[in-house]
Tab-separated table of C-alpha atoms and ligand atoms in Angstrom:
chain	number	residue	atom	x	y	z
A	1	UNK	CA	4.109	-2.704	33.940
A	2	UNK	CA	6.272	-5.285	32.215
A	3	UNK	CA	5.016	-4.732	28.641
A	4	UNK	CA	6.488	-7.928	27.211
A	5	UNK	CA	4.590	-10.095	29.649
A	6	UNK	CA	1.237	-8.275	29.805
A	7	UNK	CA	0.730	-7.105	26.222
A	8	UNK	CA	-1.012	-9.699	24.110
A	9	UNK	CA	-4.054	-9.521	21.895
A	10	UNK	CA	-7.115	-11.447	23.095
A	11	UNK	CA	-6.500	-15.095	22.319
A	12	UNK	CA	-8.663	-17.783	20.697
A	13	UNK	CA	-11.475	-17.256	18.225
A	14	UNK	CA	-14.428	-16.319	20.430
A	15	UNK	CA	-16.557	-13.172	20.294
A	16	UNK	CA	-13.988	-10.999	22.111
A	17	UNK	CA	-10.880	-12.446	20.434
A	18	UNK	CA	-8.458	-10.439	18.311
A	19	UNK	CA	-8.998	-12.971	15.513
A	20	UNK	CA	-12.675	-11.913	15.370
A	21	UNK	CA	-12.122	-8.218	16.103
A	22	UNK	CA	-9.316	-7.116	13.820
A	23	UNK	CA	-11.462	-5.484	11.126
A	24	UNK	CA	-9.641	-2.153	11.380
A	25	UNK	CA	-6.206	-3.798	11.107
A	26	UNK	CA	-7.518	-5.765	8.111
A	27	UNK	CA	-8.576	-2.549	6.372
A	28	UNK	CA	-5.094	-1.164	7.069
A	29	UNK	CA	-3.340	-4.199	5.613
A	30	UNK	CA	-5.650	-4.255	2.591
A	31	UNK	CA	-4.893	-0.620	1.842
A	32	UNK	CA	-1.131	-1.250	2.041
A	33	UNK	CA	-1.119	-4.581	0.218
A	34	UNK	CA	0.166	-3.224	-3.098
A	35	UNK	CA	3.088	-1.466	-1.384
A	36	UNK	CA	4.037	-4.713	0.419
A	37	UNK	CA	3.834	-6.806	-2.744
A	38	UNK	CA	5.850	-4.300	-4.782
A	39	UNK	CA	8.524	-4.125	-2.092
A	40	UNK	CA	8.692	-7.951	-1.876
A	41	UNK	CA	9.305	-8.094	-5.636
A	42	UNK	CA	11.902	-5.304	-5.407
A	43	UNK	CA	13.654	-7.317	-2.677
A	44	UNK	CA	13.658	-10.378	-4.936
A	45	UNK	CA	15.291	-8.394	-7.734
A	46	UNK	CA	17.676	-6.371	-5.569
A	47	UNK	CA	18.972	-9.491	-3.828
A	48	UNK	CA	19.663	-11.228	-7.155
A	49	UNK	CA	16.758	-13.719	-7.346
A	50	UNK	CA	17.939	-15.980	-4.494
A	51	UNK	CA	16.949	-19.650	-4.603
A	52	UNK	CA	15.739	-19.374	-1.009
A	53	UNK	CA	14.039	-16.284	0.284
A	54	UNK	CA	13.451	-15.456	3.946
A	55	UNK	CA	10.586	-13.187	4.919
A	56	UNK	CA	9.474	-11.966	8.357
A	57	UNK	CA	6.193	-10.530	9.676
A	58	UNK	CA	6.945	-8.651	12.908
A	59	UNK	CA	4.012	-8.463	15.334
A	60	UNK	CA	1.857	-11.050	13.534
A	61	UNK	CA	-0.585	-11.524	16.425
A	62	UNK	CA	-3.265	-14.165	16.024
A	63	UNK	CA	-5.926	-14.689	13.377
A	64	UNK	CA	-6.340	-14.542	9.627
A	65	UNK	CA	-4.568	-11.220	8.949
A	66	UNK	CA	-1.048	-12.634	9.267
A	67	UNK	CA	-1.740	-15.567	6.950
A	68	UNK	CA	-3.455	-13.312	4.421
A	69	UNK	CA	-0.336	-11.118	4.265
A	70	UNK	CA	1.959	-14.145	4.005
A	71	UNK	CA	-0.145	-15.597	1.202
A	72	UNK	CA	-0.175	-12.331	-0.750
A	73	UNK	CA	3.599	-11.966	-0.464
A	74	UNK	CA	4.202	-15.541	-1.652
A	75	UNK	CA	1.852	-14.949	-4.618
A	76	UNK	CA	3.621	-11.714	-5.559
A	77	UNK	CA	7.030	-13.414	-5.487
A	78	UNK	CA	5.765	-16.388	-7.500
A	79	UNK	CA	4.180	-14.141	-10.112
A	80	UNK	CA	7.255	-11.936	-10.438
A	81	UNK	CA	9.485	-15.007	-10.836
A	82	UNK	CA	7.314	-16.182	-13.738
A	83	UNK	CA	7.351	-12.717	-15.261
A	84	UNK	CA	11.150	-12.556	-15.141
A	85	UNK	CA	11.393	-16.143	-16.342
A	86	UNK	CA	13.186	-17.210	-13.159
A	87	UNK	CA	12.716	-20.263	-11.017
A	88	UNK	CA	10.687	-19.133	-7.968
A	89	UNK	CA	12.590	-19.285	-4.680
A	90	UNK	CA	11.607	-21.513	-1.789
A	91	UNK	CA	10.130	-19.126	0.736
A	92	UNK	CA	10.467	-19.258	4.500
A	93	UNK	CA	8.021	-16.952	6.311
A	94	UNK	CA	8.748	-16.240	9.971
A	95	UNK	CA	5.760	-15.040	11.993
A	96	UNK	CA	7.016	-13.108	15.006
A	97	UNK	CA	5.281	-11.824	18.106
A	98	UNK	CA	5.853	-11.541	21.842
A	99	UNK	CA	6.013	-14.858	23.758
A	100	UNK	CA	2.540	-14.267	25.291
A	101	UNK	CA	0.897	-14.293	21.840
A	102	UNK	CA	-1.586	-17.098	21.187
A	103	UNK	CA	0.607	-18.993	18.715
A	104	UNK	CA	-1.451	-22.160	19.252
A	105	UNK	CA	-4.418	-20.618	17.462
A	106	UNK	CA	-2.021	-19.610	14.675
A	107	UNK	CA	-0.839	-23.227	14.391
A	108	UNK	CA	-4.474	-24.364	14.114
A	109	UNK	CA	-4.941	-22.055	11.112
A	110	UNK	CA	-1.864	-23.362	9.268
A	111	UNK	CA	-3.345	-26.549	7.695
A	112	UNK	CA	-6.041	-24.436	6.007
A	113	UNK	CA	-3.363	-22.005	4.762
A	114	UNK	CA	-1.400	-24.865	3.150
A	115	UNK	CA	-4.596	-26.472	1.797
A	116	UNK	CA	-5.700	-23.245	0.102
A	117	UNK	CA	-2.270	-22.842	-1.453
A	118	UNK	CA	-2.528	-26.348	-2.941
A	119	UNK	CA	-6.006	-25.598	-4.325
A	120	UNK	CA	-4.780	-22.366	-5.908
A	121	UNK	CA	-1.859	-24.200	-7.492
A	122	UNK	CA	-4.054	-26.929	-8.950
A	123	UNK	CA	-6.425	-24.326	-10.375
A	124	UNK	CA	-3.668	-22.265	-11.968
A	125	UNK	CA	-1.510	-25.264	-12.982
A	126	UNK	CA	1.545	-23.208	-12.140
A	127	UNK	CA	4.892	-24.314	-10.841
A	128	UNK	CA	4.771	-25.039	-7.148
A	129	UNK	CA	6.345	-22.450	-4.848
A	130	UNK	CA	7.463	-24.110	-1.642
A	131	UNK	CA	6.510	-21.952	1.297
A	132	UNK	CA	7.166	-22.814	4.935
A	133	UNK	CA	5.748	-20.918	7.892
A	134	UNK	CA	7.627	-20.815	11.201
A	135	UNK	CA	7.091	-18.917	14.401
A	136	UNK	CA	9.624	-16.767	16.269
A	137	UNK	CA	8.671	-15.627	19.770
A	138	UNK	CA	10.470	-12.541	21.080
A	139	UNK	CA	10.496	-8.759	21.049
A	140	UNK	CA	11.290	-6.961	17.822
A	141	UNK	CA	13.147	-4.466	20.026
A	142	UNK	CA	15.981	-6.973	20.070
A	143	UNK	CA	17.704	-9.398	17.691
A	144	UNK	CA	15.409	-12.181	16.436
A	145	UNK	CA	17.189	-13.599	13.379
A	146	UNK	CA	20.667	-14.521	12.106
A	147	UNK	CA	22.820	-11.750	10.648
A	148	UNK	CA	22.073	-10.963	7.003
A	149	UNK	CA	19.437	-13.688	6.798
A	150	UNK	CA	16.258	-11.758	5.899
A	151	UNK	CA	15.343	-10.717	2.349
A	152	UNK	CA	12.074	-9.000	3.135
A	153	UNK	CA	10.449	-7.738	6.354
A	154	UNK	CA	7.023	-6.292	7.002
A	155	UNK	CA	5.064	-5.218	10.034
A	156	UNK	CA	1.483	-3.993	10.171
A	157	UNK	CA	-0.244	-2.234	13.085
A	158	UNK	CA	2.442	-3.213	15.615
A	159	UNK	CA	5.270	-0.685	15.805
A	160	UNK	CA	3.210	1.914	17.668
A	161	UNK	CA	3.702	-0.336	20.729
A	162	UNK	CA	6.660	0.788	22.784
A	163	UNK	CA	8.989	-1.572	24.623
A	164	UNK	CA	7.999	-0.020	27.959
A	165	UNK	CA	5.834	2.673	29.513
A	166	UNK	CA	7.855	5.917	29.242
A	167	UNK	CA	9.460	7.126	32.467
A	168	UNK	CA	10.464	10.631	33.488
A	169	UNK	CA	14.152	11.322	33.855
A	170	UNK	CA	15.126	13.299	36.957
A	171	UNK	CA	18.158	15.601	37.198
A	172	UNK	CA	20.057	12.975	39.213
A	173	UNK	CA	19.620	10.489	36.342
A	174	UNK	CA	16.997	8.335	38.075
A	175	UNK	CA	13.719	7.463	36.339
A	176	UNK	CA	10.279	7.849	37.915
A	177	UNK	CA	6.722	7.089	36.691
A	178	UNK	CA	4.948	9.793	34.682
A	179	UNK	CA	2.680	12.234	36.439
A	180	UNK	CA	-0.150	12.445	33.883
A	181	UNK	CA	-3.179	13.318	35.996
A	182	UNK	CA	-6.334	11.509	34.902
A	183	UNK	CA	-4.892	10.654	31.486
A	184	UNK	CA	-3.354	7.472	30.146
A	185	UNK	CA	-1.563	8.810	27.049
A	186	UNK	CA	-0.424	12.229	25.794
A	187	UNK	CA	-3.300	14.675	26.146
A	188	UNK	CA	-3.803	18.436	25.828
A	189	UNK	CA	-3.643	18.644	29.646
A	190	UNK	CA	-0.463	16.557	29.983
A	191	UNK	CA	2.567	18.471	31.280
A	192	UNK	CA	5.419	18.911	28.728
A	193	UNK	CA	7.563	16.329	30.543
A	194	UNK	CA	5.000	13.625	29.635
A	195	UNK	CA	5.288	14.502	25.985
A	196	UNK	CA	9.062	14.534	26.200
A	197	UNK	CA	9.144	11.144	27.910
A	198	UNK	CA	6.955	9.593	25.182
A	199	UNK	CA	9.043	11.125	22.382
A	200	UNK	CA	12.260	9.935	23.974
A	201	UNK	CA	10.964	6.379	24.416
A	202	UNK	CA	9.820	6.273	20.777
A	203	UNK	CA	13.218	7.483	19.550
A	204	UNK	CA	15.051	4.920	21.667
A	205	UNK	CA	12.782	2.042	20.601
A	206	UNK	CA	12.527	2.843	16.912
A	207	UNK	CA	16.253	3.355	16.641
A	208	UNK	CA	16.907	-0.014	18.327
A	209	UNK	CA	14.377	-1.653	15.995
A	210	UNK	CA	16.216	-0.239	12.953
A	211	UNK	CA	19.581	-1.245	14.360
A	212	UNK	CA	18.503	-4.874	14.908
A	213	UNK	CA	16.884	-5.164	11.482
A	214	UNK	CA	19.962	-3.472	10.034
A	215	UNK	CA	21.959	-6.496	11.237
A	216	UNK	CA	19.435	-9.049	9.997
A	217	UNK	CA	18.367	-7.789	6.557
A	218	UNK	CA	20.598	-8.423	3.542
A	219	UNK	CA	21.754	-5.493	1.364
A	220	UNK	CA	18.939	-4.426	-0.988
A	221	UNK	CA	16.310	-6.176	1.161
A	222	UNK	CA	13.182	-4.110	1.770
A	223	UNK	CA	11.148	-3.448	4.871
A	224	UNK	CA	7.512	-2.235	4.782
A	225	UNK	CA	6.189	-0.836	8.047
A	226	UNK	CA	2.676	0.404	8.754
A	227	UNK	CA	1.742	1.804	12.139
A	228	UNK	CA	-0.392	4.461	13.765
A	229	UNK	CA	0.828	8.000	13.178
A	230	UNK	CA	-0.296	11.568	13.552
A	231	UNK	CA	-0.553	14.544	11.217
A	232	UNK	CA	0.310	17.313	13.653
A	233	UNK	CA	3.787	18.002	14.978
A	234	UNK	CA	2.253	18.419	18.434
A	235	UNK	CA	0.919	15.032	19.633
A	236	UNK	CA	-1.906	16.288	21.827
A	237	UNK	CA	-4.841	17.356	19.574
A	238	UNK	CA	-7.868	15.225	20.423
A	239	UNK	CA	-8.234	13.940	16.865
A	240	UNK	CA	-4.772	12.326	17.141
A	241	UNK	CA	-5.292	10.608	20.469
A	242	UNK	CA	-9.050	10.176	20.952
A	243	UNK	CA	-8.710	6.396	21.384
A	244	UNK	CA	-6.809	6.910	24.652
A	245	UNK	CA	-8.495	10.176	25.644
A	246	UNK	CA	-11.926	8.522	25.643
A	247	UNK	CA	-10.650	5.428	27.424
A	248	UNK	CA	-9.183	7.706	30.121
A	249	UNK	CA	-12.515	9.500	30.369
A	250	UNK	CA	-14.368	6.192	30.808
A	251	UNK	CA	-11.891	5.211	33.548
A	252	UNK	CA	-12.232	8.579	35.298
A	253	UNK	CA	-16.050	8.341	35.119
A	254	UNK	CA	-15.706	5.045	36.978
A	255	UNK	CA	-13.381	6.731	39.496
A	256	UNK	CA	-16.032	9.398	40.143
A	257	UNK	CA	-18.569	6.631	40.810
A	258	UNK	CA	-16.222	4.922	43.242
A	259	UNK	CA	-15.764	1.891	40.964
A	260	UNK	CA	-12.010	2.386	40.444
A	261	UNK	CA	-9.415	3.968	42.740
A	262	UNK	CA	-8.022	7.189	41.298
A	263	UNK	CA	-4.508	6.061	42.179
A	264	UNK	CA	-4.959	3.102	39.806
A	265	UNK	CA	-5.601	5.461	36.870
A	266	UNK	CA	-2.736	7.725	37.940
A	267	UNK	CA	-0.344	4.808	37.774
A	268	UNK	CA	-1.410	3.592	34.327
A	269	UNK	CA	0.044	4.965	31.078
A	270	UNK	CA	-0.130	3.343	27.665
A	271	UNK	CA	3.100	1.926	26.171
A	272	UNK	CA	2.096	3.399	22.820
A	273	UNK	CA	3.234	6.235	20.574
A	274	UNK	CA	1.897	7.499	17.244
A	275	UNK	CA	4.775	9.464	15.673
A	276	UNK	CA	4.683	12.117	12.959
A	277	UNK	CA	6.252	11.464	9.550
A	278	UNK	CA	9.075	13.855	10.454
A	279	UNK	CA	9.930	11.939	13.643
A	280	UNK	CA	10.061	8.671	11.687
A	281	UNK	CA	12.212	10.154	8.907
A	282	UNK	CA	14.599	11.697	11.437
A	283	UNK	CA	15.172	8.389	13.229
A	284	UNK	CA	15.774	6.483	9.973
A	285	UNK	CA	18.307	9.104	8.890
A	286	UNK	CA	20.100	9.217	12.239
A	287	UNK	CA	20.272	5.422	12.611
A	288	UNK	CA	21.588	5.029	9.064
A	289	UNK	CA	21.065	1.325	8.188
A	290	UNK	CA	18.194	1.934	5.744
A	291	UNK	CA	17.201	4.450	3.060
A	292	UNK	CA	13.611	5.614	2.665
A	293	UNK	CA	12.113	4.634	-0.657
A	294	UNK	CA	8.605	5.832	0.213
A	295	UNK	CA	6.815	7.363	3.177
A	296	UNK	CA	3.255	8.546	3.432
A	297	UNK	CA	0.501	9.224	5.883
A	298	UNK	CA	-3.064	8.091	5.279
A	299	UNK	CA	-6.420	7.846	6.992
A	300	UNK	CA	-8.123	4.523	7.576
A	301	UNK	CA	-11.887	4.770	7.622
A	302	UNK	CA	-14.025	1.820	8.720
A	303	UNK	CA	-17.318	3.642	8.474
A	304	UNK	CA	-18.467	2.025	5.221
A	305	UNK	CA	-21.466	4.341	5.022
A	306	UNK	CA	-19.893	7.679	5.831
A	307	UNK	CA	-22.926	9.465	4.284
A	308	UNK	CA	-24.838	8.931	7.491
A	309	UNK	CA	-22.119	10.280	9.784
A	310	UNK	CA	-21.864	14.067	9.749
A	311	UNK	CA	-18.585	15.625	8.619
A	312	UNK	CA	-16.075	16.641	11.259
A	313	UNK	CA	-17.392	19.489	13.388
A	314	UNK	CA	-20.776	19.427	11.603
A	315	UNK	CA	-23.001	18.733	14.559
A	316	UNK	CA	-21.354	19.346	17.844
A	317	UNK	CA	-24.209	18.684	20.212
A	318	UNK	CA	-24.960	15.041	20.985
A	319	UNK	CA	-28.270	16.047	22.554
A	320	UNK	CA	-29.413	17.105	19.080
A	321	UNK	CA	-29.109	13.593	17.697
A	322	UNK	CA	-32.173	12.462	15.771
A	323	UNK	CA	-34.874	11.545	18.340
A	324	UNK	CA	-32.111	11.309	20.877
A	325	UNK	CA	-30.791	8.175	19.196
A	326	UNK	CA	-27.444	7.541	17.540
A	327	UNK	CA	-27.612	6.766	13.799
A	328	UNK	CA	-27.099	3.067	13.169
A	329	UNK	CA	-23.853	3.528	11.233
A	330	UNK	CA	-22.320	5.696	13.974
A	331	UNK	CA	-23.232	3.105	16.606
A	332	UNK	CA	-21.749	0.381	14.409
A	333	UNK	CA	-18.470	2.288	13.950
A	334	UNK	CA	-18.231	2.859	17.712
A	335	UNK	CA	-18.850	-0.823	18.373
A	336	UNK	CA	-16.195	-1.895	15.863
A	337	UNK	CA	-13.671	0.406	17.530
A	338	UNK	CA	-14.667	-0.499	21.118
A	339	UNK	CA	-14.521	-4.256	20.488
A	340	UNK	CA	-11.377	-3.927	18.376
A	341	UNK	CA	-9.604	-1.885	21.019
A	342	UNK	CA	-10.802	-4.228	23.759
A	343	UNK	CA	-9.252	-7.173	21.896
A	344	UNK	CA	-5.980	-5.222	21.855
A	345	UNK	CA	-5.717	-3.651	25.320
A	346	UNK	CA	-7.793	-5.949	27.538
A	347	UNK	CA	-4.771	-7.966	28.693
A	348	UNK	CA	-2.995	-4.805	29.911
A	349	UNK	CA	-6.079	-3.345	31.578
A	350	UNK	CA	-6.937	-6.623	33.302
A	351	UNK	CA	-3.460	-6.951	34.687
A	352	UNK	CA	-3.546	-3.409	36.101
A	353	UNK	CA	-7.190	-2.812	37.101
A	354	UNK	CA	-8.455	-6.373	37.517
A	355	UNK	CA	-11.034	-8.257	35.468
A	356	UNK	CA	-14.130	-6.955	37.269
A	357	UNK	CA	-14.164	-3.494	35.638
A	358	UNK	CA	-13.688	-4.586	32.018
A	359	UNK	CA	-17.310	-5.121	30.906
A	360	UNK	CA	-18.522	-1.836	32.401
A	361	UNK	CA	-15.477	0.088	31.149
A	362	UNK	CA	-15.969	-0.938	27.522
A	363	UNK	CA	-19.705	-0.178	27.615
A	364	UNK	CA	-18.834	3.360	28.738
A	365	UNK	CA	-16.053	3.569	26.157
A	366	UNK	CA	-18.438	2.518	23.373
A	367	UNK	CA	-20.917	5.196	24.468
A	368	UNK	CA	-18.198	7.880	24.397
A	369	UNK	CA	-17.054	6.682	20.965
A	370	UNK	CA	-20.628	6.973	19.666
A	371	UNK	CA	-20.693	10.606	20.717
A	372	UNK	CA	-17.275	11.179	19.172
A	373	UNK	CA	-18.160	9.542	15.855
A	374	UNK	CA	-21.392	11.480	15.701
A	375	UNK	CA	-19.262	14.595	15.311
A	376	UNK	CA	-16.133	13.140	13.695
A	377	UNK	CA	-15.342	10.515	11.085
A	378	UNK	CA	-14.483	6.992	12.216
A	379	UNK	CA	-10.866	7.317	11.145
A	380	UNK	CA	-7.369	6.588	12.359
A	381	UNK	CA	-4.165	8.052	10.946
A	382	UNK	CA	-1.487	5.618	9.779
A	383	UNK	CA	2.025	5.887	8.397
A	384	UNK	CA	3.398	3.666	5.649
A	385	UNK	CA	7.157	3.533	5.167
A	386	UNK	CA	9.167	1.452	2.696
A	387	UNK	CA	12.851	1.112	3.602
A	388	UNK	CA	15.771	-0.398	1.684
A	389	UNK	CA	18.789	-1.857	3.478
A	390	UNK	CA	21.921	0.090	2.556
B	401	SAM	C1	-2.659	-4.975	16.675
B	401	SAM	S1	-1.663	-6.382	16.567
B	401	SAM	C2	-1.343	-6.430	14.820
B	401	SAM	C3	-1.338	-7.842	14.319
B	401	SAM	C4	-1.248	-8.050	12.819
B	401	SAM	N1	0.011	-7.582	12.293
B	401	SAM	C5	-2.412	-7.440	12.104
B	401	SAM	O1	-2.195	-6.556	11.262
B	401	SAM	O2	-3.549	-7.871	12.344
B	401	SAM	C6	-0.090	-5.838	17.220
B	401	SAM	C7	0.822	-6.983	17.563
B	401	SAM	O3	2.132	-6.482	17.823
B	401	SAM	C8	2.687	-7.270	18.838
B	401	SAM	N2	3.825	-6.594	19.458
B	401	SAM	C9	3.820	-5.467	20.194
B	401	SAM	N3	5.067	-5.193	20.641
B	401	SAM	C10	5.871	-6.168	20.153
B	401	SAM	C11	7.261	-6.441	20.251
B	401	SAM	N4	8.048	-5.647	20.953
B	401	SAM	N5	7.748	-7.518	19.617
B	401	SAM	C12	6.945	-8.335	18.890
B	401	SAM	N6	5.606	-8.131	18.765
B	401	SAM	C13	5.084	-7.062	19.388
B	401	SAM	C14	1.518	-7.483	19.805
B	401	SAM	O4	1.750	-8.547	20.675
B	401	SAM	C15	0.378	-7.700	18.830
B	401	SAM	O5	0.158	-9.050	18.585
């Protein structure tokens, strides 16, 4: 699978689009907003209050999230400039994603972004901060910008995507596809070589990412990265990979019903990796372009009524659900996750399994998620890291 050409979030603004199904990513960016704003202001100070400031969002995708982040960063810089009695810089914000991203929908959202900025300015009667949005199509696992041209970089919910599906290295140096029977990501039943291949791919990719940004970010410039992570040092506990484990189960259920060929599942593995904090720290230290100013791991919960969902491990038998039905909040959490994940992975699944299975697959996936969230919280683990260019 050529990740660069098949990975793109669902385009447009319809019911199944990423723009309409990025609630979980929005919760993530809202909970990391203060860290991004503080780091943007630190970049402004550490780079000597430049008259022009260049900012990049890596993996912007499509929809309101990217423009919300851009707007919040511009506001933070404007406010800090006033506070320090400095003239605010002109700000160039580059929105980056892979070439297959639906940038056209992004362009359609831009007039409203500029209009809202004007309204805000008129209301506050503050000095205008010129802000220009541009788009850069390309992989962040390669150079995207001029040397020493970026003052501040951020990326939210994107860096867990690898540049390619990990391959297994044979003794003779050749690479072959993973043998990960009935699974599509690291699982408790995966052989150790699968785990090794994923770890190795993450190390290679993350190091290249740091190297490229190391060339592009000016000294003192900050980088704020948020991506999926895991608490355990061993990547296979179900709680750390249930998204993929349940999707694999839904696929294998369809195999057992003769709806998908087993070989198709065998040959599919997700180009995704949720690292531990230690793995991230190690790579930053080894690569050497940036210093860590802050790193933390946190849970993102999108079950806004967690009272109704039992605590982890509380009720382990789905057949004991009240009257055999799933509580409304649990069903809602499962639906949010199923639709959200569909908006993210549908392009990859379609290209590998064909369009015909998608509807059925995600119905099964939603059902499995309901059972999972009946026993466990609707949560995902994320890592936040703030880096400063040396
Ligand atoms: C889940 S979306 C996150 C979008 C947005 N940042 C948000 O918080 O809503 C992940 C995005 O990362 C992009 N992405 C994945 N790998 C990439 C790469 N190598 N280079 C650039 N973008 C990439 C995907 O295309 C996708 O649009």
